[in-house]
Tab-separated table of C-alpha atoms in Angstrom:
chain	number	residue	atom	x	y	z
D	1	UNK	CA	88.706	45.019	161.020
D	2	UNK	CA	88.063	41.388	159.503
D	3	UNK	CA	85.659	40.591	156.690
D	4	UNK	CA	82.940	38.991	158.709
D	5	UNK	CA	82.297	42.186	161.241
D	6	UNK	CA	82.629	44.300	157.875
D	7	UNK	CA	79.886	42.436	156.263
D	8	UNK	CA	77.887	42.932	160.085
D	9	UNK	CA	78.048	46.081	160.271
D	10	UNK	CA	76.840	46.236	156.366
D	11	UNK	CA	74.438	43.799	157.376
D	12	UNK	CA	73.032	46.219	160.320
D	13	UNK	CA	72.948	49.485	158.764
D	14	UNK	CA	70.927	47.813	156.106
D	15	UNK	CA	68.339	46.563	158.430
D	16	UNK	CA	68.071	50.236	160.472
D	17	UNK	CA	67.350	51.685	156.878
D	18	UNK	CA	64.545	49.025	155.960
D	19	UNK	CA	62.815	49.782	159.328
D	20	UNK	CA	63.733	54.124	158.780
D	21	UNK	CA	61.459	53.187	155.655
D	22	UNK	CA	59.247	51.097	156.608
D	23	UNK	CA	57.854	53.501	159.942
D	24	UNK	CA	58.249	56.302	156.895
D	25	UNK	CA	55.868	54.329	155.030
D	26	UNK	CA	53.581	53.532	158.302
D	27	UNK	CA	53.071	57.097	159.314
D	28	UNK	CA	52.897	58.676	156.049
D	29	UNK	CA	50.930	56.331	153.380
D	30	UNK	CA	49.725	58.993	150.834
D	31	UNK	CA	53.714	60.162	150.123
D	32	UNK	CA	54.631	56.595	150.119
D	33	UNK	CA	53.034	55.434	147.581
D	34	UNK	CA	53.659	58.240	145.704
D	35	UNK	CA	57.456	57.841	145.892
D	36	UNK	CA	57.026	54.255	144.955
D	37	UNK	CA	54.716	54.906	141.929
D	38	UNK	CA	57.229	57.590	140.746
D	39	UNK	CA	60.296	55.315	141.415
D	40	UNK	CA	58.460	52.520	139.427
D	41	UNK	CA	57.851	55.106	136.642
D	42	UNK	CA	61.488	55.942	136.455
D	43	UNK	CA	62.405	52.146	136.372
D	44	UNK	CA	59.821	51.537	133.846
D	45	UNK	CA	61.371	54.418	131.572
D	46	UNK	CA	64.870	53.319	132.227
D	47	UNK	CA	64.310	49.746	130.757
D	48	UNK	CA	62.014	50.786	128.155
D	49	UNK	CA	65.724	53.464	127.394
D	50	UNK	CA	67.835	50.427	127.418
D	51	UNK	CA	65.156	47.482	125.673
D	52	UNK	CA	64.655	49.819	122.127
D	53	UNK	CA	66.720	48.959	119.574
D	54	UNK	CA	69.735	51.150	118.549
D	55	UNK	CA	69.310	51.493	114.426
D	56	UNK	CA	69.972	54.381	114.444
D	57	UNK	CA	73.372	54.515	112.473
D	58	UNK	CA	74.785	57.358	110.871
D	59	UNK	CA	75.879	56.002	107.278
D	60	UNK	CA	77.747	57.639	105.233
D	61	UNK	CA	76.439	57.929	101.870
D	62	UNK	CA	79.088	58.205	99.064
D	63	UNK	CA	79.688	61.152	96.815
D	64	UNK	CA	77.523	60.024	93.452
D	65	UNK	CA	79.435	60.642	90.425
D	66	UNK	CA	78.008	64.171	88.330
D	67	UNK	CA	77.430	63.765	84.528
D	68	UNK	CA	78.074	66.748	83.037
D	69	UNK	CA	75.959	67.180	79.933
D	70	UNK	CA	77.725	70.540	79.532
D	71	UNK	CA	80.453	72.207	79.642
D	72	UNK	CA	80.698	74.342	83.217
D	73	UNK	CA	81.077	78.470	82.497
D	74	UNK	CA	82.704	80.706	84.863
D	75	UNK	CA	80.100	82.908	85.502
D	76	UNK	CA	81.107	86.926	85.339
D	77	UNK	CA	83.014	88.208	88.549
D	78	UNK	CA	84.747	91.088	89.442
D	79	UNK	CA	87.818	91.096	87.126
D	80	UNK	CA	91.156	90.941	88.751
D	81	UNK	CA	94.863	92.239	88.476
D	82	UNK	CA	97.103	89.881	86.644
D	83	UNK	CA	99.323	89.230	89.461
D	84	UNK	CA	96.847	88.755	91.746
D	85	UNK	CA	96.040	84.750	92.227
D	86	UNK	CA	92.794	83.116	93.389
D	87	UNK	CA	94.517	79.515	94.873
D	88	UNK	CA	97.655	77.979	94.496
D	89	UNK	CA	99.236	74.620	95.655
D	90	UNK	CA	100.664	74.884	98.755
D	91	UNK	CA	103.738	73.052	99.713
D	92	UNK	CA	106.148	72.409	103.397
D	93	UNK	CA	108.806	74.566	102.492
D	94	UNK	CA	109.005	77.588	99.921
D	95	UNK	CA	111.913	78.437	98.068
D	96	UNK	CA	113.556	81.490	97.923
D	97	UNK	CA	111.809	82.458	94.561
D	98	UNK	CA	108.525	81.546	96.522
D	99	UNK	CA	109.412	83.826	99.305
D	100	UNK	CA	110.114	86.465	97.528
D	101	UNK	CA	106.633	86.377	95.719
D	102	UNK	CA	104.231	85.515	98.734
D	103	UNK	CA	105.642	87.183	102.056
D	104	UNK	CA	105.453	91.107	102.472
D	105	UNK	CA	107.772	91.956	105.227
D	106	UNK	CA	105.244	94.237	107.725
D	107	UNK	CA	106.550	97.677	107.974
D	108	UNK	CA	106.808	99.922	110.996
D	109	UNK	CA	103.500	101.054	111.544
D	110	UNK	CA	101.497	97.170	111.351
D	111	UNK	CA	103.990	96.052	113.889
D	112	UNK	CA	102.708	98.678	115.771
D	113	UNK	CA	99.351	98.604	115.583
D	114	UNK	CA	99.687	94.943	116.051
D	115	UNK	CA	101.509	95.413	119.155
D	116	UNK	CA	98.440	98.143	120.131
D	117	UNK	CA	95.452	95.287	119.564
D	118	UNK	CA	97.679	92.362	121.621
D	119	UNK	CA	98.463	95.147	124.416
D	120	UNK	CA	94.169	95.838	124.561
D	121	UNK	CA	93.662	92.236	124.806
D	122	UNK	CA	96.328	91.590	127.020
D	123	UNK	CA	94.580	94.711	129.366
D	124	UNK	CA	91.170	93.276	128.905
D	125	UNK	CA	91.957	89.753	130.100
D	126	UNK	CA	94.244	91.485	132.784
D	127	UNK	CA	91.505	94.130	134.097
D	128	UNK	CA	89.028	91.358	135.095
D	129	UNK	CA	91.319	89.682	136.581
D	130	UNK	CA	91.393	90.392	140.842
């Protein structure tokens, strides 16, 4: 098919869909100009979306410097075993002194009770299933 019967055949379904709109518009006067008030309301709102300005920037504010004018106190808490630590400073790799400190091998009965709440899951997601 070459360009210029493309651009023809473009050219003719164009000018059946005028007159489809224009014998719409004939017969039924009252809906047509209510579809072309409402399409020029949309139009209107669509510019009006695009014409206001944008200033509406997030900025990020930076953190203010605190002057302390005293001294901050721990308040009272729960008080708590001397081996037992709040934080520390975590790092890529522990050492073996590290290891030894931190990670509890699980016994026998969490690996099982582990392996209990993945095998309900696993049913769950498997029951709905078809």
């Amino acid at each position: 098919m070459d360009i210029k019967g493309f651009f023809e055949n473009i050219k003719e379904k164009i000018i059946s869909l005028y007159q489809l709109v224009k014998d719409y518009c004939h017969d039924n006067k009252r809906n047509a100009i209510l579809f072309a008030s409402l399409g020029a309301c949309i139009l209107l709102l669509i510019i009006l979306l695009i014409a206001l300005p944008k200033n509406k920037k997030k900025t990020k504010e930076e953190p203010k410097n605190i002057v302390l004018t005293q001294e901050l106190l721990i308040p009272n808490g729960p008080e708590f075993d001397k081996d037992y630590n709040i934080t520390r400073e975590t790092k890529d790799k522990w050492n073996e002194e590290q290891a030894e400190e931190w990670f509890t091998i699980p016994s026998a009965k969490d690996i099982d009770s582990l392996e209990k709440a993945n095998d309900n899951i696993i049913s769950d997601i498997t029951g709905a299933a078809p």
